[in-house]
Amino acid sequence: MSASPAVVMRLVASAYCVAERAGSIVRKVLHSGDLGIVEKAGANDLQTLADRLAQQSICASLYRRFPKITIIGEEELPFEEVKDDLIENGQAEEILQKSCPAEYSGLKEEELVVWVDPLDGTKEYTEASRCLHHQAEVQKPHKVLDTSPPHSTALWLLDNVTVLIGIAYGGRAIAGVINQPFYNYQLGAGADLGRTMWGMLGLGAFGFQLQEVPGDRRIVTTTRSHSNKVVTDCVDAMEPHEVIRVGGAGNKIIQLVEGKASAYVFASPGCKKWDTCAPEAILHVVGGKLTDIHGNAYRYDANVKHMNSAGVLATLRNHEYYVSRVPQSVLQALKSD
Ligand code: AMP
Ligand code: MG
Ligand code: MG
């Protein structure tokens, strides 16, 4: 009889199914049209019913199976009394079948820290919802959600939305799961939406096809809704051939590993550890790098500060080039911890 899978493999296998369930919650709330939006720090820092339900589902499901892990979620919510219908018990069989890298096979629950962003790209999610439901109004009485032009202006924002579950050990992001709930939204009503990507150091990355930006083009991806002068000064200093402004930290890392962008440059303290843990793990698996704007790594221990105060710089290749281009004024504005 084969030995039972290592704790960390069981955790990743659960996180995979839990992220899929969260993705389906995110879709359901969008289609209901009733987002229950709450402003946290302001109009650009929002929480919706989907953020709340997805986080409760993720945290309660993981805690039931792994009561000794530390879970840190973005939203400040109780999850002791979560309803049973939000609990996901599945474990991805394809992950349980893989052999755990030797260095992680003996890890205990209490040594693992899970960073959860139940919905990354909330601002874009609310904008896409407004567009979708305006469109439904226009099309009454049929209420068919047609994503074809001319009403498709903000629907591309659906791809900015992700669910992020990162797993850290010894301060390092060692595994991550990213669910993109609206992947394939262009196919319209009735299509099978969503995909899940995952990766683990020493094992590999799955659920996408690794691609690089062709040639030596510098395509910089950055925020579309949290910009300021320091952010744009830093982007300009990279001498990009092209700049893409999209929402979500998870989405921008997907752009890096799928050959849509060469660097994610965000000279702002706005990103938090739950935004970067899962994406960083997947990016590192495929040979990329995620650091602060000075080129220093972030740590993901349970007691670290949540804010990524010194910004984010992520690349698939040529990290040193981008670090070397960061202006002195930006380095001074964003001190390392
Ligand atoms: P963005 O690229 O603007 O979507 O930002 C990536 C992640 O960082 C998202 O989860 C944002 O909510 C978060 N973020 C970035 N800047 C800020 C900010 N100024 N205030 C609150 N959250 C922010
Ligand atoms: Mg986020
Ligand atoms: Mg979020």
mmCIF file of C-alpha atoms and ligand atoms in Angstrom:
data_model
loop_
_atom_site.group_PDB
_atom_site.id
_atom_site.type_symbol
_atom_site.label_atom_id
_atom_site.label_comp_id
_atom_site.label_asym_id
_atom_site.label_seq_id
_atom_site.Cartn_x
_atom_site.Cartn_y
_atom_site.Cartn_z
ATOM 1 C CA MET A 1 0.000 0.000 0.000
ATOM 2 C CA SER A 2 1.362 3.444 -0.885
ATOM 3 C CA ALA A 3 1.893 6.002 1.894
ATOM 4 C CA SER A 4 -0.724 8.734 2.231
ATOM 5 C CA PRO A 5 0.160 11.997 0.475
ATOM 6 C CA ALA A 6 2.272 14.590 2.306
ATOM 7 C CA VAL A 7 0.365 17.281 4.227
ATOM 8 C CA VAL A 8 1.436 20.020 1.832
ATOM 9 C CA MET A 9 0.248 18.017 -1.196
ATOM 10 C CA ARG A 10 -3.116 17.483 0.460
ATOM 11 C CA LEU A 11 -3.268 21.202 1.224
ATOM 12 C CA VAL A 12 -2.529 22.175 -2.398
ATOM 13 C CA ALA A 13 -5.039 19.573 -3.648
ATOM 14 C CA SER A 14 -7.694 21.078 -1.340
ATOM 15 C CA ALA A 15 -6.733 24.646 -2.248
ATOM 16 C CA TYR A 16 -7.263 23.770 -5.917
ATOM 17 C CA CYS A 17 -10.890 22.668 -5.353
ATOM 18 C CA VAL A 18 -11.538 25.428 -2.826
ATOM 19 C CA ALA A 19 -10.321 28.056 -5.347
ATOM 20 C CA GLU A 20 -12.663 26.575 -7.975
ATOM 21 C CA ARG A 21 -15.590 26.794 -5.576
ATOM 22 C CA ALA A 22 -14.654 30.409 -4.763
ATOM 23 C CA GLY A 23 -14.528 31.119 -8.511
ATOM 24 C CA SER A 24 -18.057 29.788 -8.919
ATOM 25 C CA ILE A 25 -19.234 32.014 -6.033
ATOM 26 C CA VAL A 26 -17.630 35.004 -7.766
ATOM 27 C CA ARG A 27 -19.514 34.172 -10.998
ATOM 28 C CA LYS A 28 -22.811 33.620 -9.213
ATOM 29 C CA VAL A 29 -22.731 36.948 -7.370
ATOM 30 C CA LEU A 30 -21.887 38.762 -10.618
ATOM 31 C CA HIS A 31 -24.829 37.198 -12.418
ATOM 32 C CA SER A 32 -27.172 38.016 -9.529
ATOM 33 C CA GLY A 33 -26.417 41.699 -10.159
ATOM 34 C CA ASP A 34 -26.549 42.395 -6.416
ATOM 35 C CA LEU A 35 -22.920 42.998 -5.484
ATOM 36 C CA GLY A 36 -23.392 44.443 -1.975
ATOM 37 C CA ILE A 37 -20.473 46.856 -2.408
ATOM 38 C CA VAL A 38 -18.805 48.280 0.712
ATOM 39 C CA GLU A 39 -16.016 50.875 0.628
ATOM 40 C CA LYS A 40 -13.080 49.874 2.859
ATOM 41 C CA ALA A 41 -10.405 52.616 2.799
ATOM 42 C CA GLY A 42 -12.203 54.548 0.033
ATOM 43 C CA ALA A 43 -13.792 54.389 -3.418
ATOM 44 C CA ASN A 44 -10.780 52.518 -4.819
ATOM 45 C CA ASP A 45 -10.676 49.952 -2.018
ATOM 46 C CA LEU A 46 -13.894 47.960 -2.322
ATOM 47 C CA GLN A 47 -15.376 44.793 -0.902
ATOM 48 C CA THR A 48 -18.365 42.973 -2.428
ATOM 49 C CA LEU A 49 -20.572 40.089 -1.370
ATOM 50 C CA ALA A 50 -18.377 37.920 -3.593
ATOM 51 C CA ASP A 51 -15.211 38.898 -1.663
ATOM 52 C CA ARG A 52 -16.997 38.051 1.594
ATOM 53 C CA LEU A 53 -18.570 34.747 0.586
ATOM 54 C CA ALA A 54 -15.485 33.538 -1.297
ATOM 55 C CA GLN A 55 -13.223 34.253 1.663
ATOM 56 C CA GLN A 56 -15.594 32.533 4.107
ATOM 57 C CA SER A 57 -15.773 29.524 1.833
ATOM 58 C CA ILE A 58 -11.993 29.297 1.365
ATOM 59 C CA CYS A 59 -10.995 29.821 4.986
ATOM 60 C CA ALA A 60 -13.691 27.651 6.577
ATOM 61 C CA SER A 61 -13.117 24.809 4.099
ATOM 62 C CA LEU A 62 -9.354 24.785 4.638
ATOM 63 C CA TYR A 63 -9.620 25.114 8.423
ATOM 64 C CA ARG A 64 -12.013 22.161 8.694
ATOM 65 C CA ARG A 65 -9.503 19.890 7.028
ATOM 66 C CA PHE A 66 -6.293 21.523 8.333
ATOM 67 C CA PRO A 67 -7.129 22.976 11.766
ATOM 68 C CA LYS A 68 -3.521 23.787 12.649
ATOM 69 C CA ILE A 69 -2.511 25.875 9.636
ATOM 70 C CA THR A 70 -2.359 29.680 9.810
ATOM 71 C CA ILE A 71 -4.640 31.346 7.272
ATOM 72 C CA ILE A 72 -4.455 35.061 6.580
ATOM 73 C CA GLY A 73 -7.242 36.418 4.380
ATOM 74 C CA GLU A 74 -7.702 39.901 2.975
ATOM 75 C CA GLU A 75 -11.177 40.521 4.367
ATOM 76 C CA GLU A 76 -11.743 41.010 8.080
ATOM 77 C CA LEU A 77 -14.546 38.507 8.637
ATOM 78 C CA PRO A 78 -15.481 35.827 11.139
ATOM 79 C CA PHE A 79 -15.551 32.388 9.563
ATOM 80 C CA GLU A 80 -16.318 30.159 12.537
ATOM 81 C CA GLU A 81 -20.047 30.084 11.736
ATOM 82 C CA VAL A 82 -19.905 29.613 8.008
ATOM 83 C CA LYS A 83 -22.883 27.776 6.523
ATOM 84 C CA ASP A 84 -22.308 24.205 5.388
ATOM 85 C CA ASP A 85 -23.241 25.022 1.808
ATOM 86 C CA LEU A 86 -20.089 27.156 1.537
ATOM 87 C CA ILE A 87 -17.823 24.272 2.556
ATOM 88 C CA GLU A 88 -15.828 22.597 -0.202
ATOM 89 C CA ASN A 89 -14.499 19.122 0.582
ATOM 90 C CA GLY A 90 -12.918 18.212 -2.752
ATOM 91 C CA GLN A 91 -9.228 17.478 -3.312
ATOM 92 C CA ALA A 92 -7.750 17.475 -6.822
ATOM 93 C CA GLU A 93 -6.816 13.879 -7.587
ATOM 94 C CA GLU A 94 -4.155 14.883 -10.150
ATOM 95 C CA ILE A 95 -2.315 16.773 -7.366
ATOM 96 C CA LEU A 96 -2.622 13.964 -4.804
ATOM 97 C CA GLN A 97 -1.062 11.625 -7.392
ATOM 98 C CA LYS A 98 2.134 13.695 -7.705
ATOM 99 C CA SER A 99 5.098 12.955 -5.503
ATOM 100 C CA CYS A 100 5.996 15.674 -3.052
ATOM 101 C CA PRO A 101 9.435 17.305 -3.432
ATOM 102 C CA ALA A 102 11.656 15.743 -0.732
ATOM 103 C CA GLU A 103 12.320 19.034 1.071
ATOM 104 C CA TYR A 104 8.589 19.516 1.732
ATOM 105 C CA SER A 105 7.472 15.966 2.400
ATOM 106 C CA GLY A 106 7.814 16.221 6.190
ATOM 107 C CA LEU A 107 6.162 19.634 6.657
ATOM 108 C CA LYS A 108 3.560 19.874 9.392
ATOM 109 C CA GLU A 109 0.289 21.809 9.279
ATOM 110 C CA GLU A 110 1.479 24.233 11.938
ATOM 111 C CA GLU A 111 4.504 25.199 9.817
ATOM 112 C CA LEU A 112 2.381 26.338 6.861
ATOM 113 C CA VAL A 113 0.944 29.814 6.276
ATOM 114 C CA VAL A 114 -1.823 30.328 3.721
ATOM 115 C CA TRP A 115 -2.381 33.788 2.204
ATOM 116 C CA VAL A 116 -5.849 34.269 0.710
ATOM 117 C CA ASP A 117 -7.128 36.928 -1.662
ATOM 118 C CA PRO A 118 -10.682 35.720 -2.271
ATOM 119 C CA LEU A 119 -11.191 38.127 -5.171
ATOM 120 C CA ASP A 120 -8.280 40.029 -6.660
ATOM 121 C CA GLY A 121 -9.330 42.878 -8.959
ATOM 122 C CA THR A 122 -12.504 43.882 -7.075
ATOM 123 C CA LYS A 123 -12.564 47.355 -8.637
ATOM 124 C CA GLU A 124 -12.592 45.834 -12.120
ATOM 125 C CA TYR A 125 -15.172 43.239 -11.050
ATOM 126 C CA THR A 126 -17.598 46.006 -10.047
ATOM 127 C CA GLU A 127 -17.019 47.862 -13.333
ATOM 128 C CA ALA A 128 -17.577 44.734 -15.413
ATOM 129 C CA SER A 129 -20.763 44.051 -13.443
ATOM 130 C CA ARG A 130 -22.125 47.522 -14.194
ATOM 131 C CA CYS A 131 -21.453 46.948 -17.885
ATOM 132 C CA LEU A 132 -23.009 43.489 -17.906
ATOM 133 C CA HIS A 133 -26.174 44.508 -16.096
ATOM 134 C CA HIS A 134 -26.614 47.689 -18.086
ATOM 135 C CA GLN A 135 -26.524 45.415 -21.093
ATOM 136 C CA ALA A 136 -29.145 43.117 -19.585
ATOM 137 C CA GLU A 137 -31.383 46.156 -19.053
ATOM 138 C CA VAL A 138 -30.971 47.148 -22.685
ATOM 139 C CA GLN A 139 -31.929 43.676 -23.827
ATOM 140 C CA LYS A 140 -35.032 43.219 -21.704
ATOM 141 C CA PRO A 141 -37.370 41.323 -21.792
ATOM 142 C CA HIS A 142 -35.107 38.447 -22.951
ATOM 143 C CA LYS A 143 -32.281 39.149 -20.462
ATOM 144 C CA VAL A 144 -29.760 37.200 -22.504
ATOM 145 C CA LEU A 145 -26.205 38.187 -21.518
ATOM 146 C CA ASP A 146 -24.600 38.669 -24.909
ATOM 147 C CA THR A 147 -20.900 39.607 -24.734
ATOM 148 C CA SER A 148 -20.611 40.669 -28.366
ATOM 149 C CA PRO A 149 -20.066 44.365 -29.351
ATOM 150 C CA PRO A 150 -21.276 47.101 -29.130
ATOM 151 C CA HIS A 151 -22.068 46.580 -25.406
ATOM 152 C CA SER A 152 -18.847 44.747 -24.570
ATOM 153 C CA THR A 153 -16.753 47.825 -23.633
ATOM 154 C CA ALA A 154 -15.883 46.910 -20.028
ATOM 155 C CA LEU A 155 -16.347 43.144 -20.197
ATOM 156 C CA TRP A 156 -12.650 42.539 -20.858
ATOM 157 C CA LEU A 157 -12.204 43.498 -17.186
ATOM 158 C CA LEU A 158 -13.682 40.117 -16.250
ATOM 159 C CA ASP A 159 -10.314 38.563 -17.043
ATOM 160 C CA ASN A 160 -8.671 40.843 -14.455
ATOM 161 C CA VAL A 161 -10.450 38.937 -11.680
ATOM 162 C CA THR A 162 -8.719 36.037 -9.902
ATOM 163 C CA VAL A 163 -8.930 34.019 -6.682
ATOM 164 C CA LEU A 164 -5.502 33.651 -5.030
ATOM 165 C CA ILE A 165 -4.405 31.024 -2.496
ATOM 166 C CA GLY A 166 -0.689 31.097 -1.669
ATOM 167 C CA ILE A 167 1.147 28.665 0.604
ATOM 168 C CA ALA A 168 4.283 29.708 2.461
ATOM 169 C CA TYR A 169 6.829 27.792 4.492
ATOM 170 C CA GLY A 170 9.852 29.282 6.267
ATOM 171 C CA GLY A 171 8.880 32.724 4.976
ATOM 172 C CA ARG A 172 8.927 31.668 1.318
ATOM 173 C CA ALA A 173 6.041 31.268 -1.110
ATOM 174 C CA ILE A 174 6.339 27.579 -1.996
ATOM 175 C CA ALA A 175 3.042 26.869 -3.743
ATOM 176 C CA GLY A 176 0.153 28.777 -5.233
ATOM 177 C CA VAL A 177 -3.251 28.323 -6.819
ATOM 178 C CA ILE A 178 -4.858 30.928 -9.091
ATOM 179 C CA ASN A 179 -8.430 30.559 -10.305
ATOM 180 C CA GLN A 180 -9.557 32.891 -13.093
ATOM 181 C CA PRO A 181 -13.377 32.628 -12.846
ATOM 182 C CA PHE A 182 -14.315 34.297 -16.139
ATOM 183 C CA TYR A 183 -11.688 32.763 -18.405
ATOM 184 C CA ASN A 184 -13.375 32.193 -21.791
ATOM 185 C CA TYR A 185 -16.074 34.793 -21.060
ATOM 186 C CA GLN A 186 -15.863 35.761 -24.747
ATOM 187 C CA LEU A 187 -17.619 32.516 -25.628
ATOM 188 C CA GLY A 188 -20.821 33.957 -24.132
ATOM 189 C CA ALA A 189 -23.781 32.397 -22.356
ATOM 190 C CA GLY A 190 -23.624 28.631 -21.877
ATOM 191 C CA ALA A 191 -19.809 28.416 -22.136
ATOM 192 C CA ASP A 192 -17.828 26.541 -19.515
ATOM 193 C CA LEU A 193 -16.123 29.459 -17.763
ATOM 194 C CA GLY A 194 -12.981 29.580 -15.617
ATOM 195 C CA ARG A 195 -9.627 27.894 -15.255
ATOM 196 C CA THR A 196 -7.246 27.025 -12.445
ATOM 197 C CA MET A 197 -3.467 27.337 -12.539
ATOM 198 C CA TRP A 198 -1.206 26.020 -9.825
ATOM 199 C CA GLY A 199 2.453 25.500 -9.079
ATOM 200 C CA MET A 200 4.843 24.245 -6.450
ATOM 201 C CA LEU A 201 8.582 24.803 -6.104
ATOM 202 C CA GLY A 202 10.505 21.668 -7.026
ATOM 203 C CA LEU A 203 7.478 20.162 -8.762
ATOM 204 C CA GLY A 204 6.300 22.389 -11.608
ATOM 205 C CA ALA A 205 3.537 24.701 -12.788
ATOM 206 C CA PHE A 206 0.310 23.488 -14.386
ATOM 207 C CA GLY A 207 -2.868 24.756 -16.031
ATOM 208 C CA PHE A 208 -1.270 27.112 -18.540
ATOM 209 C CA GLN A 209 1.228 27.147 -21.392
ATOM 210 C CA LEU A 210 4.443 29.023 -20.488
ATOM 211 C CA GLN A 211 5.264 31.679 -23.088
ATOM 212 C CA GLU A 212 7.692 34.587 -23.328
ATOM 213 C CA VAL A 213 7.207 37.981 -24.948
ATOM 214 C CA PRO A 214 8.754 37.640 -28.417
ATOM 215 C CA GLY A 215 12.093 39.353 -29.108
ATOM 216 C CA ASP A 216 13.474 41.947 -26.721
ATOM 217 C CA ARG A 217 10.305 43.964 -26.406
ATOM 218 C CA ARG A 218 9.760 45.562 -23.024
ATOM 219 C CA ILE A 219 6.042 45.367 -22.350
ATOM 220 C CA VAL A 220 5.286 46.739 -18.894
ATOM 221 C CA THR A 221 2.042 45.846 -17.139
ATOM 222 C CA THR A 222 0.848 48.014 -14.269
ATOM 223 C CA THR A 223 -2.222 49.149 -12.334
ATOM 224 C CA ARG A 224 -5.185 50.810 -14.035
ATOM 225 C CA SER A 225 -7.015 51.944 -10.905
ATOM 226 C CA HIS A 226 -4.317 52.699 -8.286
ATOM 227 C CA SER A 227 -1.877 54.936 -10.131
ATOM 228 C CA ASN A 228 -0.028 58.071 -9.065
ATOM 229 C CA LYS A 229 3.047 60.032 -10.158
ATOM 230 C CA VAL A 230 5.581 57.722 -8.492
ATOM 231 C CA VAL A 231 3.918 54.712 -10.185
ATOM 232 C CA THR A 232 4.026 56.300 -13.650
ATOM 233 C CA ASP A 233 7.561 57.733 -13.179
ATOM 234 C CA CYS A 234 8.790 54.243 -12.438
ATOM 235 C CA VAL A 235 6.999 52.711 -15.450
ATOM 236 C CA ASP A 236 8.425 55.424 -17.756
ATOM 237 C CA ALA A 237 11.948 54.815 -16.433
ATOM 238 C CA MET A 238 11.816 51.245 -17.799
ATOM 239 C CA GLU A 239 11.732 52.740 -21.324
ATOM 240 C CA PRO A 240 8.914 50.409 -22.285
ATOM 241 C CA HIS A 241 7.939 49.737 -25.874
ATOM 242 C CA GLU A 242 4.392 49.309 -24.621
ATOM 243 C CA VAL A 243 2.479 49.800 -21.351
ATOM 244 C CA ILE A 244 -0.582 47.739 -20.431
ATOM 245 C CA ARG A 245 -2.860 49.000 -17.640
ATOM 246 C CA VAL A 246 -4.965 46.224 -16.136
ATOM 247 C CA GLY A 247 -6.385 45.284 -12.750
ATOM 248 C CA GLY A 248 -5.302 42.566 -10.335
ATOM 249 C CA ALA A 249 -1.925 41.289 -9.168
ATOM 250 C CA GLY A 250 -2.827 37.698 -10.110
ATOM 251 C CA ASN A 251 -3.882 38.769 -13.582
ATOM 252 C CA LYS A 252 -0.600 40.604 -14.154
ATOM 253 C CA ILE A 253 1.443 37.541 -13.231
ATOM 254 C CA ILE A 254 -0.679 35.510 -15.674
ATOM 255 C CA GLN A 255 0.307 38.059 -18.329
ATOM 256 C CA LEU A 256 3.995 37.478 -17.496
ATOM 257 C CA VAL A 257 3.844 33.683 -17.773
ATOM 258 C CA GLU A 258 1.690 33.734 -20.916
ATOM 259 C CA GLY A 259 3.944 36.075 -22.908
ATOM 260 C CA LYS A 260 1.679 39.146 -22.799
ATOM 261 C CA ALA A 261 3.989 41.296 -20.640
ATOM 262 C CA SER A 262 7.694 41.332 -19.734
ATOM 263 C CA ALA A 263 7.524 43.133 -16.380
ATOM 264 C CA TYR A 264 4.956 44.008 -13.717
ATOM 265 C CA VAL A 265 6.029 47.358 -12.281
ATOM 266 C CA PHE A 266 4.119 48.839 -9.343
ATOM 267 C CA ALA A 267 5.978 51.478 -7.313
ATOM 268 C CA SER A 268 3.331 51.800 -4.600
ATOM 269 C CA PRO A 269 2.716 50.303 -1.159
ATOM 270 C CA GLY A 270 -0.854 49.270 -2.172
ATOM 271 C CA CYS A 271 -0.274 45.537 -2.813
ATOM 272 C CA LYS A 272 -0.449 43.133 0.136
ATOM 273 C CA LYS A 273 1.028 39.701 0.866
ATOM 274 C CA TRP A 274 -2.204 37.961 -0.194
ATOM 275 C CA ASP A 275 -1.856 39.635 -3.610
ATOM 276 C CA THR A 276 1.654 38.352 -4.209
ATOM 277 C CA CYS A 277 2.074 34.995 -2.404
ATOM 278 C CA ALA A 278 0.305 32.648 -4.862
ATOM 279 C CA PRO A 279 1.451 34.543 -7.986
ATOM 280 C CA GLU A 280 5.037 34.658 -6.704
ATOM 281 C CA ALA A 281 5.126 30.898 -6.138
ATOM 282 C CA ILE A 282 3.919 30.154 -9.677
ATOM 283 C CA LEU A 283 6.236 32.745 -11.220
ATOM 284 C CA HIS A 284 9.260 31.369 -9.336
ATOM 285 C CA VAL A 285 8.475 27.819 -10.447
ATOM 286 C CA VAL A 286 8.878 28.880 -14.093
ATOM 287 C CA GLY A 287 12.128 30.785 -13.432
ATOM 288 C CA GLY A 288 10.694 34.273 -12.903
ATOM 289 C CA LYS A 289 11.171 36.611 -9.983
ATOM 290 C CA LEU A 290 8.969 38.798 -7.777
ATOM 291 C CA THR A 291 10.637 41.322 -5.477
ATOM 292 C CA ASP A 292 10.117 44.793 -4.108
ATOM 293 C CA ILE A 293 11.156 47.704 -6.284
ATOM 294 C CA HIS A 294 14.722 47.533 -4.838
ATOM 295 C CA GLY A 295 15.087 43.900 -5.920
ATOM 296 C CA ASN A 296 14.680 42.474 -2.397
ATOM 297 C CA ALA A 297 12.510 39.426 -1.734
ATOM 298 C CA TYR A 298 9.387 39.630 0.417
ATOM 299 C CA ARG A 299 8.797 37.186 3.266
ATOM 300 C CA TYR A 300 5.506 35.448 3.976
ATOM 301 C CA ASP A 301 5.852 34.368 7.628
ATOM 302 C CA ALA A 302 2.659 34.559 9.699
ATOM 303 C CA ASN A 303 3.838 37.650 11.590
ATOM 304 C CA VAL A 304 4.997 39.863 8.689
ATOM 305 C CA LYS A 305 3.456 43.214 7.830
ATOM 306 C CA HIS A 306 0.640 42.712 5.320
ATOM 307 C CA MET A 307 1.543 45.640 3.109
ATOM 308 C CA ASN A 308 4.192 45.275 0.392
ATOM 309 C CA SER A 309 5.495 48.723 1.336
ATOM 310 C CA ALA A 310 8.381 48.832 -1.123
ATOM 311 C CA GLY A 311 6.262 48.093 -4.201
ATOM 312 C CA VAL A 312 6.284 45.155 -6.584
ATOM 313 C CA LEU A 313 8.605 44.308 -9.454
ATOM 314 C CA ALA A 314 7.984 40.979 -11.176
ATOM 315 C CA THR A 315 9.498 39.549 -14.335
ATOM 316 C CA LEU A 316 9.841 36.259 -16.147
ATOM 317 C CA ARG A 317 13.362 37.188 -17.381
ATOM 318 C CA ASN A 318 15.901 40.054 -17.076
ATOM 319 C CA HIS A 319 14.914 41.087 -13.567
ATOM 320 C CA GLU A 320 18.224 42.899 -13.066
ATOM 321 C CA TYR A 321 17.584 45.224 -16.000
ATOM 322 C CA TYR A 322 14.310 46.426 -14.495
ATOM 323 C CA VAL A 323 15.786 46.822 -10.997
ATOM 324 C CA SER A 324 18.648 48.866 -12.466
ATOM 325 C CA ARG A 325 16.209 51.280 -14.154
ATOM 326 C CA VAL A 326 14.252 52.263 -11.012
ATOM 327 C CA PRO A 327 14.901 55.991 -10.449
ATOM 328 C CA GLN A 328 16.517 57.255 -7.208
ATOM 329 C CA SER A 329 13.422 59.318 -6.448
ATOM 330 C CA VAL A 330 11.276 56.151 -6.521
ATOM 331 C CA LEU A 331 13.751 54.189 -4.386
ATOM 332 C CA GLN A 332 13.620 56.969 -1.815
ATOM 333 C CA ALA A 333 9.829 57.146 -1.877
ATOM 334 C CA LEU A 334 9.497 53.393 -1.260
ATOM 335 C CA LYS A 335 11.855 52.288 1.468
ATOM 336 C CA SER A 336 12.534 48.555 2.007
ATOM 337 C CA ASP A 337 11.346 47.138 5.345
HETATM 338 P P1 AMP B 1 -4.156 46.768 -9.102
HETATM 339 O O1 AMP B 1 -3.041 46.483 -10.052
HETATM 340 O O2 AMP B 1 -4.466 48.227 -8.999
HETATM 341 O O3 AMP B 1 -5.362 45.952 -9.380
HETATM 342 O O4 AMP B 1 -3.621 46.361 -7.664
HETATM 343 C C1 AMP B 1 -3.245 45.042 -7.355
HETATM 344 C C2 AMP B 1 -3.759 44.648 -5.979
HETATM 345 O O5 AMP B 1 -3.296 45.567 -5.004
HETATM 346 C C3 AMP B 1 -5.284 44.680 -5.880
HETATM 347 O O6 AMP B 1 -5.693 43.695 -4.968
HETATM 348 C C4 AMP B 1 -5.575 46.028 -5.294
HETATM 349 O O7 AMP B 1 -6.773 46.048 -4.571
HETATM 350 C C5 AMP B 1 -4.373 46.240 -4.385
HETATM 351 N N1 AMP B 1 -4.032 47.671 -4.328
HETATM 352 C C6 AMP B 1 -3.129 48.321 -5.073
HETATM 353 N N2 AMP B 1 -3.087 49.632 -4.765
HETATM 354 C C7 AMP B 1 -3.996 49.806 -3.787
HETATM 355 C C8 AMP B 1 -4.420 50.933 -3.014
HETATM 356 N N3 AMP B 1 -3.892 52.146 -3.217
HETATM 357 N N4 AMP B 1 -5.377 50.735 -2.095
HETATM 358 C C9 AMP B 1 -5.909 49.508 -1.878
HETATM 359 N N5 AMP B 1 -5.547 48.401 -2.574
HETATM 360 C C10 AMP B 1 -4.605 48.550 -3.500
HETATM 361 MG MG MG B 2 -5.956 41.763 -4.401
HETATM 362 MG MG MG B 3 -9.156 41.030 -2.907
#
